């Protein structure tokens, strides 16, 4: 008998707003083949945002969590992990329940977050196996990127919280050349390193209108790149798609 089929169906999580689903990725959860669940809603207004359709609290093409859960159940032999991304997943009040359901299926759990809601992040301790943490700027310069007062203080509080969990996490920086210069990259890297981060990523930004790369991840000088490689166990550059 298929024990999964005999089990009680998962809670459909009414009100849990899913804006997209990627059934397979090798990039979004290091070391694991994973699926990505994109959640709707984000309180930030980053100038370079490449997922603008996920910013509103309600999307134009919502997906039912019950359908996603069924698709994940069919991939238990193919995937090792499930990542919740966005938007900003922390805006979803039932995120913890979704993480519990995914963990009960036997998947490792990942989270992509800006940490802008530290109180919400605190509720997820013990439910997340890995976090990809988007640091937008040096914490005292956040508003220029996010458009939101106080967002830097909240992100710093979340990074401090995450550092105490004892789980692996990645800090990634999307480099918008007009706002994030090499000195800013170094400041962010040092802040991450002193909090125990071992994985650091620079992401080249694409212009949200033209889709063209802006050279953000490659404008930094060779000395800084060398220092970043020395500072972290894993350092890489990538392009935001």
Backbone as a ProteinNet text record, in pm:
[ID]
protein_1_A
[PRIMARY]
XXXXXXXXXXXXXXXXXXXXXXXXXXXXXXXXXXXXXXXXXXXXXXXXXXXXXXXXXXXXXXXXXXXXXXXXXXXXXXXXXXXXXXXXXXXXXXXXXXXXXXXXXXXXXXXXXXXXXXXXXXXXXXXXXXXXXXXXXXXXXXXXXXXXXXXXXXXXXXXXXXXXXXXXXXXXXXXXXXXXXXXXXXXXXXXXXXXXXXXXXXXXXXXXXXXXXXXXXXXXXXXXXXXXXXXXXXXXXXXXX
[TERTIARY]
84.8	0	87.5	47.6	117.6	80.4	175.5	143.6	109.4	167.7	136.1	-9.8	-56.8	-194.9	-291.4	-250.3	-338	-340.4	-242.8	-235.6	-344	-376.3	-474.4	-419.2	-504.8	-456.5	-408.2	-309.7	-258.6	-360.5	-350	-431.6	-410.9	-518.8	-501.6	-449.5	-437.8	-382.5	-457.2	-582.3	-663.3	-598.3	-589.5	-529.3	-380.4	-319.8	-177.2	-161.5	-100	-103.3	23.6	8.3	118.1	109.5	220.4	222.2	293.1	362.3	433.1	498.7	536.4	597.5	698.7	818.9	923.2	950.4	918	922.8	1061.7	1162.6	1296.9	1401.4	1499.2	1611.9	1732.6	1849.3	1973.9	2048.4	1987.6	2055.7	2005.8	1880.7	1818.6	1833.3	1888.2	1908.9	2040.9	2151.9	2284.7	2295.1	2345.2	2368.8	2247.6	2134.5	2012.6	1937.7	1874.3	1774.4	1644.7	1583.6	1473.9	1365.8	1252	1144.6	1139.2	1085.2	1072.1	925.1	874.4	739.3	752.3	698.8	706.1	580.2	599.2	486.4	460.7	333.7	288.9	307.2	345.5	351.4	491.3	521	648.8	631.2	679.5	666.7	774.3	877	986	957.6	1026.4	1012.4	1151.5	1227.7	1366	1368.8	1460.6	1461.8	1489.2	1557.6	1596.1	1510.4	1400.5	1323.2	1292.3	1320.1	1294.6	1172.8	1105.2	982.1	868.4	850.2	751.3	608.6	581.3	446.9	415	519	497.5	485.9	503.7	496.4	355.6	251.1	116.2	76.6	-8.9	-53.6	-131	-197.6	-272.8	-228.6	-195.3	-147.7	-259.5	-225.7	-324.6	-352	-257.3	-273.3	-240	-324.2	-294.2	-299	-219	-214.6	-255.9	-331.6	-377.5	-265.5	-245	-142.7	-171.3	-296.2	-328.5	-276.7	-283.1	-230.5	-78	-12.8	133.1	174.3	103.4	137.6	125.8	25.2	10.5	126.8	168.5	279.7	410.6	426.9	546.8	545.2	429.8	419.6	461.1	432.3	467.9	616.9	689.4	831.9	922	864.8	942.1	1064.8	1059.3	1174.1	1272.8	1236	1319.3	1391	1331.7	1382.3	1428.3	1524.3	1568	1514.1	1476.1	1438.4	1329.6	1271.1	1172.5	1209.3	1214.9	1250.4	1127.6	1105.2	1000.1	1065.7	1022.9	1081.7	970.3	1002.5	898.9	934.6	878.8	815	900.3	832	892.3	808.2	858.7	778.3	730.5	805.3	768.9	636.8	585.9	457.5	342.5	366	260.9	249.4	135.9	119	118.1	93.8	86.9	211.3	319	442.9	492.9	487.2	535.2	460.5	330.2	251.8	292.8	318.8	363.2	498.4	588.5	718.8	704.1	613.7	590.6	539	448.2	394.7	504.1	586.9	694	794.9	828.3	918.8	862	730.1	666.8	670.2	682.1	694.6	835.3	927.1	1063.7	1160.6	1114.3	1201.3	1280.4	1403.8	1473.3	1406	1410.2	1337.7	1433.5	1408.9	1488.5	1401.2	1462.5	1391	1476.2	1418.2	1479.7	1409.6	1484.2	1421.7	1512.3	1449.6	1522.3	1533.3	1461.4	1465.6	1397.8	1310	1250.4	1147.4	1110.9	1013.9	1075.9	1164.5	1236	1145.9	1034	943.4	885.2	855.1	803.6	913.8	1035.1	1145.2	1169.1	1158.4	1184.7	1094.3	974	879	918.6	1016.1	1051.2	1170.7	1226	1341.8	1306.1	1392	1369.2	1290	1235.1	1155.5	1229.3	1344	1417.1	1556.8	1599	1731	1838.2	1797.7	1893.3	1822.2	1896.9	1839.8	1930.6	1870.9	1937.8	1892.8	1984.8	1948.7	1993.6	1898.8	1928.6	1959.2	2084.7	2123.5	2124.9	2045.9	2023	2131.4	2195.7	2292.7	2354.5	2459.2	2497.6	2374	2358.3	2231.8	2188.5	2283.8	2247.4	2214.2	2215.8	2186.9	2071.5	1991.5	1886.8	1779.2	1739.9	1624.4	1646.2	1768.7	1796.7	1764.8	1776.3	1748.7	1604.5	1555.9	1425.5	1309.6	1339.3	1233.6	1154	1202.6	1126.4	1211.4	1160.9	1231.8	1243.2	1357.7	1376.8	1403.6	1405	1422.6	1562.1	1663	1797.3	1809.8	1747.6	1751.9	1683.4	1573.3	1501.7	1581.8	1646	1728.7	1846.3	1908.8	2021.1	1974.2	1857.1	1804.1	1780.9	1731.3	1707.1	1837.1	1937.9	2066.1	2129.7	2117.4	2166.7	2093.6	1963	1882.7	1925.8	1939.3	1977.3	2114.1	2205.3	2340.4	2340.2	2238.7	2229.9	2161.5	2108.8	2034.7	2125.7	2245.5	2337.3	2309.4	2236.4	2211.5	2291.9	2322.3	2392.8	2305.6	2369.4	2296	2389.5	2329.1	2401.8	2358.9	2455.3	2424.9	2449.4	2348.5	2365.2	2334.9	2409.5	2396.6	2373.1	2261.4	2234.8	2292.7	2386.3	2462.4	2398	2338.7	2286.9	2394.1	2466	2588	2568.6	2449.1	2428.2	2422.2	2393.4	2372.4	2468.7	2519.6	2606.6	2743.8	2841.3	2976.8	3066.5	3191.4	3278.1	3294	3295.4	3305.9	3183.8	3067	2945.3	2949.3	2997.6	3009.4	3100.4	3212.9	3305.5	3240.5	3167.5	3100	3000.8	2923.2	2824.5	2893.5	2999.7	3071.7	3129.3	3186.6	3243.3	3135.2	3019.2	2908.1	2858.9	2857.8	2815.3	2917.1	3044.8	3149.5	3155.2	3140.9	3149.4	3029.3	2923.3	2806	2810	2923.3	2940.1	2897.6	2867	2829.2	2951.1	2932.2	3042	3019.3	2901.4	2867.3	2819.8	2882.8	2854.9	2843.6	2741.8	2714.8	2694	2759.5	2730.7	2644.1	2533.8	2441.7	2443.7	2468	2459.4	2313.8	2287.2	2150.9	2114.9	1991.8	1939.3	1845.2	1852.9	1761.7	1618.6	1528.5	1392.1	1313	1355.6	1285	1338.7	1470.1	1529	1566.9	1587.9	1634.7	1782.4	1854	1996.9	2076.8	2183.9	2271.5	2341.1	2358.2	2420.5	2564.6	2617.8	2757.3	2782.2	2677.6	2692.1	2783.7	2783.4	2863.8	3007.6	3036.1	3170.1	3244.1	3178	3245.5	3345.5	3336.3	3426.3	3567.5	3666.3	3804.4	3856.6	3967.5	4023.4	4063.5	4110.2	4152.8	4033.6	3920.8	3802.2	3756.2	3754.6	3715.2	3805.7	3935.6	4029.3	4001.2	3973.1	3943.4	3815.6	3715.9	3590.9	3612.7	3694.7	3725.5	3796.6	3882.2	3952.7	3861.5	3761	3676.1	3572.2	3533.5	3423.2	3466	3400	3425.4	3377.6	3267.1	3214.1	3179.2	3239.4	3206.6	3182.3	3072.6	3044.5	2969.8	2969.4	2889.6	2786.9	2673.1	2568.4	2486.2	2400.3	2311.3	2169	2101.2	1960.2	1878.1	1795.4	1711.9	1570.8
-120.3	0	124.1	223	351	426.6	438.2	501.3	648.8	713.7	853.9	869.4	780.3	789.8	761.9	674.6	639.7	745.5	834.9	936	1040.7	1110.6	1218.9	1330.2	1392.3	1500	1618.4	1691.2	1804.7	1917.4	1997.6	2117.6	2203.9	2246.8	2328.4	2468.5	2506.2	2636.5	2750.7	2762.4	2870.5	3004.9	3086.5	3219	3221.7	3104.5	3097.1	3127.4	3240.5	3292.3	3252.9	3160.9	3113.9	3185.1	3246.5	3318.4	3245.7	3134.4	3061.5	2936.9	2846.7	2720.3	2678.4	2646.9	2593.6	2450.7	2352.4	2213.6	2155.7	2221.1	2163.3	2272.7	2273	2364.9	2303	2332.5	2293.7	2416.7	2534.8	2659.7	2723.8	2700.2	2778.7	2720.5	2599.4	2533.3	2458.2	2518.1	2459.6	2313.7	2230.7	2091.1	2001.6	2057.2	1977.5	2003.1	1900.2	1918	1957.5	2064.7	2121.4	2178.1	2203.4	2281.2	2415.4	2516.5	2649.2	2689.8	2731	2784.9	2935.5	3010.9	3156.5	3210.5	3283.7	3336	3482.4	3516.9	3649.5	3750.6	3873.4	3983.6	4019.5	4150	4199.2	4343.7	4378.1	4515.5	4609.2	4556.5	4639.4	4681.8	4787	4837.1	4859	4752.4	4761.9	4809.4	4899.4	4963.4	4864.7	4754.5	4658.9	4532.9	4530.8	4407.7	4341	4210.5	4134.9	4043.8	4049.4	3972.2	4065.9	4169.9	4272.4	4218.5	4113.4	4056.3	3991.2	3965.8	3905.1	4008.7	4136.7	4239.8	4256.5	4263.9	4281.7	4166.3	4196.7	4092.9	3983.3	4018	3918.6	3925.1	3810.1	3805	3782.2	3794.6	3776.9	3630.2	3543	3400.3	3316.9	3324	3251	3100.1	3030.8	2885.4	2833.3	2724.8	2666.3	2584.7	2604.4	2527.6	2377.7	2339.8	2196.7	2134.7	2210	2158.7	2147.3	2246.2	2241.8	2122.5	2101	1989.6	1855.4	1842	1717.8	1699.1	1807.7	1797.8	1763.6	1819.7	1787	1640.7	1590.9	1451.4	1356.9	1394.8	1311	1315.7	1410.8	1427.1	1386.1	1311.8	1275.3	1191.6	1114	1032.2	1106.2	1226.1	1301.4	1419.2	1476.1	1599.3	1576.4	1660	1655.5	1773.9	1882.3	2000.4	2081.8	2169.8	2267	2402.6	2502.8	2638.5	2727.7	2807.9	2909.6	3043.5	3105.2	3229.2	3329.7	3440.4	3539.8	3636.9	3761.6	3820.5	3807.2	3820.7	3800.8	3699.2	3575.3	3470.2	3503.4	3586.5	3613.8	3689.2	3748.3	3817.6	3719.1	3592.6	3491.6	3436.4	3459.2	3422.2	3270.4	3190.8	3045.8	2976.4	3051.8	2994.2	2879.9	2895.7	2790.3	2660	2668.1	2547.4	2481.2	2562.4	2507	2438.1	2499.3	2437.7	2304.8	2299.4	2174.8	2065.6	2103	2004.1	1950.7	2040.8	1999.7	1911.4	1949	1866.1	1728.3	1720.4	1591.7	1502.4	1560.7	1482.2	1426.3	1471	1422	1512.9	1633.3	1727.2	1813.4	1847.9	1956	2086.8	2184	2308.2	2425.1	2508.1	2627.2	2751.7	2865.6	2993.4	3100.9	3176.1	3297.4	3415.7	3504.4	3614.8	3736.3	3851.4	3975.7	4002.6	3922	3941.1	4066.6	4123.1	4251.3	4239.5	4116.8	4092.9	3998.2	4048.4	3959.3	3883.4	3942.4	3870.8	3747.7	3759.3	3645	3540.2	3585.2	3491.7	3411.6	3475	3407.9	3287	3289.6	3179.7	3055.1	3069.7	2958.5	2878.8	2914.8	2841.4	2693.5	2608.1	2464.5	2408.3	2495.9	2450.7	2466.4	2534.1	2565.8	2505.1	2439.5	2376.4	2465.5	2561.3	2650	2778.7	2890.8	3021.5	3093.3	3147	3241.1	3380.3	3460.2	3589.6	3702.4	3779.4	3890.2	4016	4054.4	4181.4	4287.9	4391.4	4489.7	4596.1	4625.5	4735.4	4730.3	4809.9	4829.5	4874.2	4825.5	4841.4	4987.2	5080.1	5220.6	5289	5212.4	5270.4	5198.1	5127.9	5045.1	5124.6	5236.8	5306	5343.2	5375	5413.4	5300	5176.6	5061	5014.5	5003.6	4942.4	5040.7	5171	5269.4	5265.2	5191	5171.4	5212.8	5306.8	5349.3	5234.1	5223	5123.2	4983.7	4962.9	4826.2	4772.4	4859.6	4814.1	4761.4	4829.1	4782.8	4647	4628.7	4501.2	4388.6	4419.8	4317.5	4277.8	4374.9	4344.3	4256.1	4285.4	4204.2	4060.3	4044.1	3909.4	3834.4	3903.6	3837.3	3796.2	3878.6	3841.9	3718.8	3716.3	3602.7	3474.9	3484.8	3370	3316.4	3405.3	3363.6	3276	3290.7	3211.4	3077.9	3048.6	2923.7	2803.7	2827.8	2716.4	2636.7	2695.2	2628	2698.1	2630.6	2698.7	2806	2915.5	3020.4	3090.9	3146.9	3217.3	3362.9	3453.5	3594.6	3628.4	3689.4	3730.1	3878.5	3944.1	4088	4112.2	4172.8	4213.9	4353	4364.1	4488.5	4577.7	4685.5	4791.6	4899.4	4916.7	4999.1	5141.9	5200.3	5337.8	5350.8	5239.1	5246.6	5160.1	5052.7	4959.1	4960.1	5021.3	5030.5	4926.8	4913.4	4811.8	4827.9	4951.2	4969.9	4912.7	4931.6	4876.8	4724.1	4665.1	4519.5	4469.2	4536.4	4494.8	4507.3	4616.7	4634.8	4521.5	4487.4	4380.5	4247.2	4219.8	4093.7	4081	4187.6	4182.2	4161.5	4227.2	4208.6	4064.3	4003.7	3864	3770.4	3794.8	3705.3	3702.3	3818.1	3820.7	3752.3	3729.2	3657.6	3509.7	3464.4	3322.1	3274.5	3365.5	3325.2	3267.5	3152.9	3090.8	3091.9	3132.3	3132.6	3271.8	3327.4	3466.1	3472.2	3542.8	3550.4	3695	3735.8	3862.9	3834.9	3907.6	3888.2	4010.7	3985.8	4093.8	4132.4	4260.5	4309.4	4326	4294.3	4323.4	4442.2	4528.3	4642.4	4589.9	4633.5	4578.8	4614.9	4716.6	4754.8	4680.8	4685.5	4627.6	4481.4	4436.4	4300.3	4281.9	4389.3	4380.4	4379.6	4301.8	4300.6	4434.2	4475.9	4604.6	4590.9	4469.5	4452	4462.3	4453	4477.7	4382.1	4255.8	4157.2	4151.6	4223.1	4215.1	4348.1	4453.2	4582.9	4593.6	4503.4	4510	4474.2	4528.4	4508.6	4371.3	4331.7	4199	4179.8	4285.3	4274.2	4238.2	4303.7	4272.4	4129.5	4087.6	3950.5	3849.4	3877.2	3788.4	3785.1	3901.2	3907.3	3830	3840.5	3768.4	3617.3	3573.5	3429.7	3381.3	3466.3	3429.6	3434	3520.4	3545.9	3435.1	3366.8	3270.5	3134.4	3031.1	2897.5	2886	2948.7	2948.8	3091.4	3137.1	3267.6	3250.9	3308.6	3300.3	3424	3442.7	3547.8	3481.5	3547.2	3496	3611.5	3584	3684.8	3659.4	3765.1	3755	3743.1	3640.4	3621.6	3667.2
0	0	0	-74.5	-74.6	51.4	144.5	272.7	255.7	153.9	132.3	92.6	2.7	-41.7	72.3	166.8	276.8	385	384	488.9	469.6	577.6	569.5	481.7	400.2	313.6	396.8	346.1	422.7	429.7	533.1	546.7	422.3	354.1	233.3	260.6	387.3	424.4	355.4	386.2	331.3	359.5	257.1	272.9	246.4	221.8	191	42.1	9.3	-127.4	-204.5	-296	-380.3	-515	-558.1	-683.8	-795.7	-765.7	-869.7	-814.2	-902.6	-861.7	-966.6	-921.8	-1009.5	-963.9	-1046.1	-999.3	-982.9	-1041.8	-1033	-1046	-955.4	-963.7	-895.4	-948.3	-882.3	-830.9	-843.7	-809.6	-681.1	-644.4	-538.4	-398.5	-387.9	-259	-272	-230.3	-255.6	-211.8	-303.3	-272.4	-280.3	-321.7	-327.8	-458.1	-508.3	-612	-541.4	-586.1	-508.9	-599.2	-539.7	-600.8	-529	-596.6	-537.9	-540	-424.9	-411.7	-393.7	-488.4	-482.6	-416	-307.8	-231.9	-266.7	-259.7	-301.3	-189.4	-227.3	-132.3	-88.5	-84.9	-34.3	11.1	131.4	180.1	128.2	60.6	9.5	-134.8	-175.8	-313.4	-371.6	-380.6	-428.3	-573	-601.7	-733.2	-845.5	-817	-921.2	-921.2	-847.6	-828.1	-961.7	-970.7	-1092.4	-1079.2	-963.7	-943.2	-904.6	-983	-947.3	-942.3	-1017.6	-1013.9	-880.2	-798.8	-667.2	-556	-585.9	-482.2	-426	-508.1	-451.3	-360.1	-262.9	-169.8	-240.9	-348.8	-425.7	-570.9	-627.1	-763.3	-863.3	-989.3	-1094.6	-1124.5	-1095.1	-1125	-1001.5	-897.8	-774.9	-795.3	-714.1	-717.4	-580.6	-578.9	-452.9	-388.7	-258.9	-189	-196	-192.6	-199.2	-328.8	-438.8	-565.8	-561.2	-500.2	-487.3	-402.1	-291.4	-202.4	-274.9	-360.9	-436.9	-534.4	-597.8	-693	-621.3	-502.1	-424.8	-382.6	-343.5	-301.5	-413.9	-537.4	-652.3	-683.1	-620.3	-648.9	-532	-437.6	-320.1	-353.3	-459.7	-496.1	-584.7	-629.7	-723.2	-658.2	-555.1	-495.1	-352.3	-310.3	-170.7	-88.5	-156.3	-80.8	-147.3	-66.5	-113.6	-54.9	-141.9	-101.4	-111.5	-8.4	-14.1	-44.6	-153.3	-200.6	-224.1	-291.1	-311.8	-421.3	-412.5	-295.1	-169.7	-58.9	72.6	148.5	163.4	226.6	367.5	439.9	578.8	592.6	485.1	496.8	510.6	477.2	483.4	625.5	688.8	829.4	850	744.5	758.7	703.2	689.3	636.9	724.1	855.6	945.1	920.8	897.4	872.8	741.6	640.4	512.6	527.6	602.7	627	700.5	796.4	869.3	775.8	686.8	592.9	500.7	450	359.5	433	555.9	634.9	662	685.2	710.4	587.2	468.3	345.9	328.1	412.6	404.4	331.5	295.6	225.9	324.2	286.4	354.7	315.4	405.9	382.7	368.5	268.7	245.6	243.6	269	272.8	208.8	116.2	63.7	129.4	193.5	265	270.3	283.7	309.9	458.9	538.7	683.5	732.1	651.5	687.3	799.1	834.5	942.5	1044.8	1130.1	1222.3	1318.5	1360.8	1450.9	1383.1	1254.6	1180	1160.8	1131.7	1114.4	1241.8	1356.1	1483.9	1504.3	1446.7	1463.4	1384.7	1295.8	1207.6	1255.9	1371.2	1421.6	1437.9	1387.7	1394	1278	1193.5	1078.8	946.8	948.9	826.3	835	726.6	722.6	661.4	579.5	511.3	474.1	477.1	442.5	343.6	239.3	150.6	189	243.9	303.5	210.1	160.9	70.2	150.2	149.1	211.9	102.4	122	16.2	7.6	119.7	127.6	266.4	293	432.7	511.1	632.2	702.3	719.3	727	743.2	610.7	499.7	368.6	300	375.7	317.5	244.1	300	243.6	97.4	60.1	-78.5	-175.4	-128.7	-214.9	-200.1	-75.5	-50.8	-53.1	-31.6	-24	104.9	205.7	329.8	449.2	528.5	648.5	748.5	813.2	918	868	736.8	685.8	715	721.5	751.6	893.5	988.8	1127.7	1142.1	1071.2	1080.1	1014.1	901.7	836.3	924.6	989.7	1079.2	1194.3	1250.1	1359.7	1313.8	1191.5	1139.4	1115.4	1063	1039.5	1171.6	1273.8	1406.6	1458.6	1436.9	1480.5	1408.2	1278.7	1197.7	1236.9	1269.7	1307.2	1432	1514.6	1636.5	1619.8	1502	1481.5	1460	1411.3	1388.7	1262.8	1167.7	1040.8	930.9	820.2	711.9	648.2	613	542.2	445.8	343.4	238	240.4	234	215.4	69.8	6.5	-132.7	-145.4	-233.1	-254.8	-403	-435.2	-572.7	-591.6	-683.5	-697	-802.6	-756.4	-842.3	-844.9	-955.9	-954.8	-906.1	-928.7	-884.5	-732.7	-662.9	-518.4	-438.1	-497.9	-426.5	-492.6	-425.2	-478.8	-410.3	-453.3	-391.5	-240.3	-190.7	-44.9	26	-35.3	23.8	24.7	-84.6	-91	20.5	41.4	146.5	284	308.9	437.6	463	361.1	375.9	402.2	327.1	343.8	483.9	534.7	669	774.2	755.1	848.8	846.2	727.9	717.3	781.2	754.9	803.9	955.6	1019.9	1166.4	1230.7	1152.9	1203.3	1167.1	1117.2	1092.8	955.8	864.8	730.1	658.9	591.2	517.5	366.7	321.8	179.7	139.5	35.7	-4.2	-155.7	-203.8	-347.7	-388.7	-496.1	-561.5	-682.8	-694.2	-805	-896.2	-1023.5	-1121.2	-1140.4	-1135.3	-1150.2	-1297	-1329.6	-1462.6	-1454.9	-1554.4	-1560.7	-1570	-1477.9	-1478.5	-1603.3	-1677	-1799	-1921.3	-1941.1	-2061.9	-2046.3	-1922.1	-1899.8	-1922.8	-1954.5	-1980.2	-1850.6	-1848.6	-1733	-1716	-1590.6	-1560.9	-1515.2	-1518.9	-1480.2	-1332.3	-1252.1	-1109.2	-1036.6	-1077.1	-1005.9	-1056.5	-1163.4	-1219.1	-1215.1	-1163.4	-1161.4	-1047.4	-950	-836.3	-880.4	-810.7	-854.1	-811.4	-873.1	-848.1	-702.8	-640	-499.6	-410.8	-434.2	-355.3	-381.8	-505.9	-537.4	-466.5	-464.9	-396.1	-247.3	-189.1	-45.7	-13.1	-99.4	-75.5	-82.2	-173.2	-182.3	-56	1.4	123.4	245.6	239.8	355.7	377.9	268	276.3	222.3	271.7	219.8	75.2	46	-91.1	-130.3	-238.8	-295	-443.6	-493.1	-635.1	-681.5	-812.3	-873.8	-963.6	-977.2	-1064.5	-1115.4	-1209.9	-1266.2	-1219.8	-1177.4	-1141.2	-1268	-1277.1	-1396.3	-1367.6
[MASK]
+++++++++++++++++++++++++++++++++++++++++++++++++++++++++++++++++++++++++++++++++++++++++++++++++++++++++++++++++++++++++++++++++++++++++++++++++++++++++++++++++++++++++++++++++++++++++++++++++++++++++++++++++++++++++++++++++++++++++++++++++

